[in-house]
Amino acid sequence: DAGVIQSPRHEVTEMGQEVTLRCKPISGHDYLFWYRQTMMRGLELLIYFNNNVPIDDSGMPEDRFSAKMPNASFSTLKIQPSEPRDSAVYFCASSTGLAGDTDTQYFGPGTRLTVL
Amino acid sequence: ILNVEQSPQSLHVQEGDSTNFTCSFPSSNFYALHWYRWETAKSPEALFVMTLNGDEKKKGRISATLNTKEGYSYLYIKGSQPEDSATYLCAFNSWGKLQFGAGTQVVVTP
C-alpha cells in the first residue's frame, strides 16, 4: 500500500481565498483523522471520521473550517476564507480502529499551508 | 493546553551515548500511550503502543517503559546514532482520541 496520500504538499495562498486540502487514507482503514501542527499548540486533532461519518469535530477551530468524506478513499479539509493564522502543517492520518492497543494511526506527509 | 508533557524539549547527544526522556500524562482515564518518531520533513512514524502498567517495549536500540499509576513513560535510546536524530512524540489515548505532547527533539552529533 502507498500509505496515506495528501495533496498538495505545499500551498501558498492569499488571505481570503478558499483552500482545499485532500487526503486518501490507507485502503481498509475505517478511521480518518485531520490534525494541525503549529509551534504554539503542537499537533492537535481537528476532526475524525468513522466509516465516512464525522464523529468528533470539536477540534475544528471555527466555522471557516469544514471537512467532508464522500467515500472511503477520499476526504477534504476546506478553509474558507483563509487567514494568515491558519498557516500550519495539516496532517491526515488513518487507522483500523480508534487508537486501541493495536490500532496505530498512520500519518500522511502533510500539507504545509502558508496564507499571506 | 497540553495535558501531555514531554521533557526535555530538546537534547543533544554524542554518537554512541545512550539517552532517555520522559512523557507525563494524566493517570486517570488511561487507555493507551503511543510513541511516534518524527523526522524533519517527514510524517510521524509509530514506534510503540503501550497499554499495561509496567509494559516494556523494544525496537532495535529504542525501548520504552510505562507507569500508568504515576502517569509517565520513558523512552530510551541505547548507543545513539546520527540517524536517531528526530523529534519523539508521545500521545495519550483518552476516550479514544490521541492528545500529543510537544515532543522531545533529539540531535545526535558524530
mmCIF file of C-alpha atoms in Angstrom:
data_model
loop_
_atom_site.group_PDB
_atom_site.id
_atom_site.type_symbol
_atom_site.label_atom_id
_atom_site.label_comp_id
_atom_site.label_asym_id
_atom_site.label_seq_id
_atom_site.Cartn_x
_atom_site.Cartn_y
_atom_site.Cartn_z
ATOM 1 C CA ASP A 1 0.000 0.000 0.000
ATOM 2 C CA ALA A 2 1.208 3.529 -0.751
ATOM 3 C CA GLY A 3 0.321 4.796 2.697
ATOM 4 C CA VAL A 4 -1.748 7.879 3.424
ATOM 5 C CA ILE A 5 -1.610 10.286 0.500
ATOM 6 C CA GLN A 6 -2.083 14.015 0.876
ATOM 7 C CA SER A 7 -2.191 16.787 -1.675
ATOM 8 C CA PRO A 8 -0.962 19.344 -2.254
ATOM 9 C CA ARG A 9 2.289 19.058 -0.271
ATOM 10 C CA HIS A 10 2.673 22.818 -0.205
ATOM 11 C CA GLU A 11 0.083 25.530 -0.634
ATOM 12 C CA VAL A 12 0.643 29.257 -0.657
ATOM 13 C CA THR A 13 -2.411 31.450 -0.904
ATOM 14 C CA GLU A 14 -3.603 34.915 -0.111
ATOM 15 C CA MET A 15 -5.830 35.868 2.759
ATOM 16 C CA GLY A 16 -9.494 35.474 1.896
ATOM 17 C CA GLN A 17 -9.004 32.700 -0.619
ATOM 18 C CA GLU A 18 -10.533 29.256 -0.308
ATOM 19 C CA VAL A 19 -8.135 26.404 0.407
ATOM 20 C CA THR A 20 -8.900 22.710 -0.070
ATOM 21 C CA LEU A 21 -6.630 20.007 1.313
ATOM 22 C CA ARG A 22 -7.049 16.418 0.169
ATOM 23 C CA CYS A 23 -6.399 13.047 1.747
ATOM 24 C CA LYS A 24 -6.558 9.442 0.625
ATOM 25 C CA PRO A 25 -6.408 7.035 3.591
ATOM 26 C CA ILE A 26 -4.902 3.578 3.574
ATOM 27 C CA SER A 27 -7.300 1.122 1.988
ATOM 28 C CA GLY A 28 -9.281 -0.780 4.601
ATOM 29 C CA HIS A 29 -8.813 1.804 7.331
ATOM 30 C CA ASP A 30 -12.163 2.816 8.803
ATOM 31 C CA TYR A 31 -10.931 5.864 10.705
ATOM 32 C CA LEU A 32 -9.589 9.077 9.227
ATOM 33 C CA PHE A 33 -8.158 11.946 11.246
ATOM 34 C CA TRP A 34 -7.229 15.534 10.377
ATOM 35 C CA TYR A 35 -4.538 17.193 12.518
ATOM 36 C CA ARG A 36 -2.927 20.618 12.524
ATOM 37 C CA GLN A 37 0.674 21.202 13.601
ATOM 38 C CA THR A 38 1.676 24.648 14.887
ATOM 39 C CA MET A 39 4.518 25.862 17.042
ATOM 40 C CA MET A 40 2.134 27.201 19.664
ATOM 41 C CA ARG A 41 -0.228 24.269 20.029
ATOM 42 C CA GLY A 42 1.748 21.293 18.737
ATOM 43 C CA LEU A 43 -0.144 18.531 16.970
ATOM 44 C CA GLU A 44 -3.855 18.933 17.585
ATOM 45 C CA LEU A 45 -6.781 16.871 16.352
ATOM 46 C CA LEU A 46 -9.292 18.817 14.269
ATOM 47 C CA ILE A 47 -11.833 16.163 13.304
ATOM 48 C CA TYR A 48 -12.131 12.444 12.754
ATOM 49 C CA PHE A 49 -14.380 10.199 10.692
ATOM 50 C CA ASN A 50 -15.506 6.618 11.128
ATOM 51 C CA ASN A 51 -16.826 4.870 8.032
ATOM 52 C CA ASN A 52 -17.080 8.245 6.274
ATOM 53 C CA VAL A 53 -19.183 9.785 9.057
ATOM 54 C CA PRO A 54 -17.809 12.714 11.090
ATOM 55 C CA ILE A 55 -17.691 11.586 14.720
ATOM 56 C CA ASP A 56 -15.982 14.396 16.589
ATOM 57 C CA ASP A 57 -15.333 17.850 15.156
ATOM 58 C CA SER A 58 -14.748 19.569 18.481
ATOM 59 C CA GLY A 59 -11.235 20.457 17.439
ATOM 60 C CA MET A 60 -12.277 22.431 14.371
ATOM 61 C CA PRO A 61 -11.244 25.979 15.208
ATOM 62 C CA GLU A 62 -14.175 27.869 13.708
ATOM 63 C CA ASP A 63 -16.849 27.884 11.047
ATOM 64 C CA ARG A 64 -14.348 28.760 8.357
ATOM 65 C CA PHE A 65 -13.136 25.162 8.579
ATOM 66 C CA SER A 66 -15.133 22.268 7.155
ATOM 67 C CA ALA A 67 -14.313 18.645 6.365
ATOM 68 C CA LYS A 68 -16.021 16.021 4.289
ATOM 69 C CA MET A 69 -15.519 12.373 3.497
ATOM 70 C CA PRO A 70 -17.714 11.498 0.500
ATOM 71 C CA ASN A 71 -16.358 7.946 0.283
ATOM 72 C CA ALA A 72 -13.964 5.564 1.997
ATOM 73 C CA SER A 73 -10.988 6.639 -0.087
ATOM 74 C CA PHE A 74 -11.202 10.421 -0.045
ATOM 75 C CA SER A 75 -11.521 13.286 2.395
ATOM 76 C CA THR A 76 -11.181 17.048 2.131
ATOM 77 C CA LEU A 77 -10.465 19.798 4.624
ATOM 78 C CA LYS A 78 -11.601 23.204 3.418
ATOM 79 C CA ILE A 79 -10.834 26.634 4.800
ATOM 80 C CA GLN A 80 -12.978 29.478 3.528
ATOM 81 C CA PRO A 81 -11.979 32.260 3.812
ATOM 82 C CA SER A 82 -8.384 31.589 4.784
ATOM 83 C CA GLU A 83 -6.466 33.813 7.203
ATOM 84 C CA PRO A 84 -2.748 34.172 7.947
ATOM 85 C CA ARG A 85 -3.212 32.472 11.341
ATOM 86 C CA ASP A 86 -4.297 29.321 9.507
ATOM 87 C CA SER A 87 -0.722 28.868 8.314
ATOM 88 C CA ALA A 88 0.405 25.464 9.607
ATOM 89 C CA VAL A 89 1.139 21.912 8.539
ATOM 90 C CA TYR A 90 -2.036 19.860 8.176
ATOM 91 C CA PHE A 91 -1.729 16.109 8.568
ATOM 92 C CA CYS A 92 -4.163 13.391 7.655
ATOM 93 C CA ALA A 93 -3.935 10.016 9.385
ATOM 94 C CA SER A 94 -5.858 6.773 9.154
ATOM 95 C CA SER A 95 -6.250 3.670 11.293
ATOM 96 C CA THR A 96 -8.215 0.444 11.511
ATOM 97 C CA GLY A 97 -9.587 1.373 14.925
ATOM 98 C CA LEU A 98 -9.788 4.144 17.484
ATOM 99 C CA ALA A 99 -6.242 4.068 18.824
ATOM 100 C CA GLY A 100 -6.665 0.925 20.897
ATOM 101 C CA ASP A 101 -3.738 -1.209 21.917
ATOM 102 C CA THR A 102 -3.093 -2.281 18.344
ATOM 103 C CA ASP A 103 -4.738 0.454 16.274
ATOM 104 C CA THR A 104 -1.870 2.685 15.339
ATOM 105 C CA GLN A 105 -2.532 5.840 13.365
ATOM 106 C CA TYR A 106 -0.598 6.147 10.113
ATOM 107 C CA PHE A 107 0.205 9.673 9.056
ATOM 108 C CA GLY A 108 0.418 11.210 5.612
ATOM 109 C CA PRO A 109 3.267 13.516 4.585
ATOM 110 C CA GLY A 110 1.306 16.626 5.475
ATOM 111 C CA THR A 111 0.353 19.794 3.614
ATOM 112 C CA ARG A 112 2.289 22.920 4.510
ATOM 113 C CA LEU A 113 -0.129 25.820 4.186
ATOM 114 C CA THR A 114 1.021 29.424 4.053
ATOM 115 C CA VAL A 115 -1.580 32.163 3.991
ATOM 116 C CA LEU A 116 -0.146 35.574 3.099
ATOM 117 C CA ILE B 1 -3.351 23.436 26.675
ATOM 118 C CA LEU B 2 -1.415 20.199 26.544
ATOM 119 C CA ASN B 3 -2.202 17.639 29.214
ATOM 120 C CA VAL B 4 0.674 15.586 27.905
ATOM 121 C CA GLU B 5 4.084 16.961 28.803
ATOM 122 C CA GLN B 6 7.411 15.875 27.428
ATOM 123 C CA SER B 7 10.805 16.743 28.812
ATOM 124 C CA PRO B 8 13.287 17.856 27.954
ATOM 125 C CA GLN B 9 12.138 19.896 24.977
ATOM 126 C CA SER B 10 15.402 19.116 23.212
ATOM 127 C CA LEU B 11 18.648 17.353 23.878
ATOM 128 C CA HIS B 12 21.974 16.881 22.175
ATOM 129 C CA VAL B 13 23.664 13.508 22.365
ATOM 130 C CA GLN B 14 27.105 12.399 21.298
ATOM 131 C CA GLU B 15 27.151 9.458 18.917
ATOM 132 C CA GLY B 16 27.460 6.246 20.878
ATOM 133 C CA ASP B 17 25.987 7.660 24.084
ATOM 134 C CA SER B 18 22.690 6.490 25.492
ATOM 135 C CA THR B 19 19.889 8.830 26.455
ATOM 136 C CA ASN B 20 16.343 8.881 27.748
ATOM 137 C CA PHE B 21 13.466 11.303 28.073
ATOM 138 C CA THR B 22 10.057 11.485 29.647
ATOM 139 C CA CYS B 23 6.395 11.716 28.767
ATOM 140 C CA SER B 24 3.949 12.648 31.545
ATOM 141 C CA PHE B 25 0.230 12.176 31.168
ATOM 142 C CA PRO B 26 -2.933 12.130 33.298
ATOM 143 C CA SER B 27 -3.112 8.914 35.327
ATOM 144 C CA SER B 28 -6.907 8.785 35.148
ATOM 145 C CA ASN B 29 -8.940 7.518 32.181
ATOM 146 C CA PHE B 30 -5.877 5.826 30.743
ATOM 147 C CA TYR B 31 -6.384 3.711 27.646
ATOM 148 C CA ALA B 32 -3.067 3.648 25.792
ATOM 149 C CA LEU B 33 0.164 5.563 25.352
ATOM 150 C CA HIS B 34 1.728 5.905 21.905
ATOM 151 C CA TRP B 35 5.256 6.870 20.934
ATOM 152 C CA TYR B 36 5.999 8.310 17.497
ATOM 153 C CA ARG B 37 9.248 9.228 15.798
ATOM 154 C CA TRP B 38 9.111 12.316 13.591
ATOM 155 C CA GLU B 39 11.956 13.195 11.261
ATOM 156 C CA THR B 40 12.168 16.634 9.718
ATOM 157 C CA ALA B 41 10.137 16.967 6.510
ATOM 158 C CA LYS B 42 8.568 13.544 7.032
ATOM 159 C CA SER B 43 5.424 12.305 8.734
ATOM 160 C CA PRO B 44 5.238 10.891 12.277
ATOM 161 C CA GLU B 45 6.041 7.190 12.340
ATOM 162 C CA ALA B 46 4.654 4.906 15.013
ATOM 163 C CA LEU B 47 7.165 3.304 17.380
ATOM 164 C CA PHE B 48 5.170 1.764 20.214
ATOM 165 C CA VAL B 49 1.684 1.413 21.610
ATOM 166 C CA MET B 50 1.663 0.670 25.326
ATOM 167 C CA THR B 51 -1.360 -0.267 27.365
ATOM 168 C CA LEU B 52 -0.374 -2.137 30.527
ATOM 169 C CA ASN B 53 1.247 -0.723 33.634
ATOM 170 C CA GLY B 54 4.824 -1.953 33.725
ATOM 171 C CA ASP B 55 4.865 -2.555 29.981
ATOM 172 C CA GLU B 56 8.250 -2.510 28.294
ATOM 173 C CA LYS B 57 8.599 -2.393 24.537
ATOM 174 C CA LYS B 58 11.731 -2.580 22.417
ATOM 175 C CA LYS B 59 12.540 -1.884 18.785
ATOM 176 C CA GLY B 60 16.205 -2.195 17.950
ATOM 177 C CA ARG B 61 18.125 0.242 20.141
ATOM 178 C CA ILE B 62 14.989 2.078 21.213
ATOM 179 C CA SER B 63 12.887 0.947 24.159
ATOM 180 C CA ALA B 64 10.104 2.372 26.298
ATOM 181 C CA THR B 65 8.590 1.769 29.706
ATOM 182 C CA LEU B 66 5.188 2.675 31.084
ATOM 183 C CA ASN B 67 3.906 3.577 34.539
ATOM 184 C CA THR B 68 0.176 4.234 34.353
ATOM 185 C CA LYS B 69 -0.278 4.686 38.110
ATOM 186 C CA GLU B 70 2.021 7.669 38.295
ATOM 187 C CA GLY B 71 1.411 8.786 34.720
ATOM 188 C CA TYR B 72 4.756 8.629 32.966
ATOM 189 C CA SER B 73 6.615 6.807 30.237
ATOM 190 C CA TYR B 74 10.321 6.797 29.472
ATOM 191 C CA LEU B 75 11.842 6.332 26.052
ATOM 192 C CA TYR B 76 15.438 5.125 25.899
ATOM 193 C CA ILE B 77 17.900 5.210 23.029
ATOM 194 C CA LYS B 78 20.933 2.996 23.515
ATOM 195 C CA GLY B 79 24.136 3.804 21.660
ATOM 196 C CA SER B 80 22.683 6.806 19.780
ATOM 197 C CA GLN B 81 23.425 7.107 16.077
ATOM 198 C CA PRO B 82 23.026 10.178 13.822
ATOM 199 C CA GLU B 83 20.011 8.524 12.179
ATOM 200 C CA ASP B 84 18.245 8.634 15.563
ATOM 201 C CA SER B 85 18.034 12.408 15.224
ATOM 202 C CA ALA B 86 14.329 13.246 15.206
ATOM 203 C CA THR B 87 11.526 14.576 17.344
ATOM 204 C CA TYR B 88 9.975 11.905 19.538
ATOM 205 C CA LEU B 89 6.290 12.437 20.276
ATOM 206 C CA CYS B 90 4.181 10.698 22.842
ATOM 207 C CA ALA B 91 0.395 10.629 22.594
ATOM 208 C CA PHE B 92 -2.055 9.825 25.354
ATOM 209 C CA ASN B 93 -5.214 7.998 24.365
ATOM 210 C CA SER B 94 -8.127 9.079 26.468
ATOM 211 C CA TRP B 95 -11.634 8.150 25.446
ATOM 212 C CA GLY B 96 -10.386 7.094 22.021
ATOM 213 C CA LYS B 97 -8.679 10.340 20.981
ATOM 214 C CA LEU B 98 -4.959 10.988 20.927
ATOM 215 C CA GLN B 99 -3.527 14.011 22.750
ATOM 216 C CA PHE B 100 0.022 14.643 21.625
ATOM 217 C CA GLY B 101 2.847 16.118 23.629
ATOM 218 C CA ALA B 102 5.054 18.822 22.155
ATOM 219 C CA GLY B 103 7.846 16.339 21.579
ATOM 220 C CA THR B 104 11.482 15.927 22.543
ATOM 221 C CA GLN B 105 13.873 16.902 19.782
ATOM 222 C CA VAL B 106 16.941 14.671 19.774
ATOM 223 C CA VAL B 107 20.079 15.701 17.902
ATOM 224 C CA VAL B 108 22.847 13.122 17.690
ATOM 225 C CA THR B 109 26.213 14.532 16.717
ATOM 226 C CA PRO B 110 29.037 12.400 15.309
#
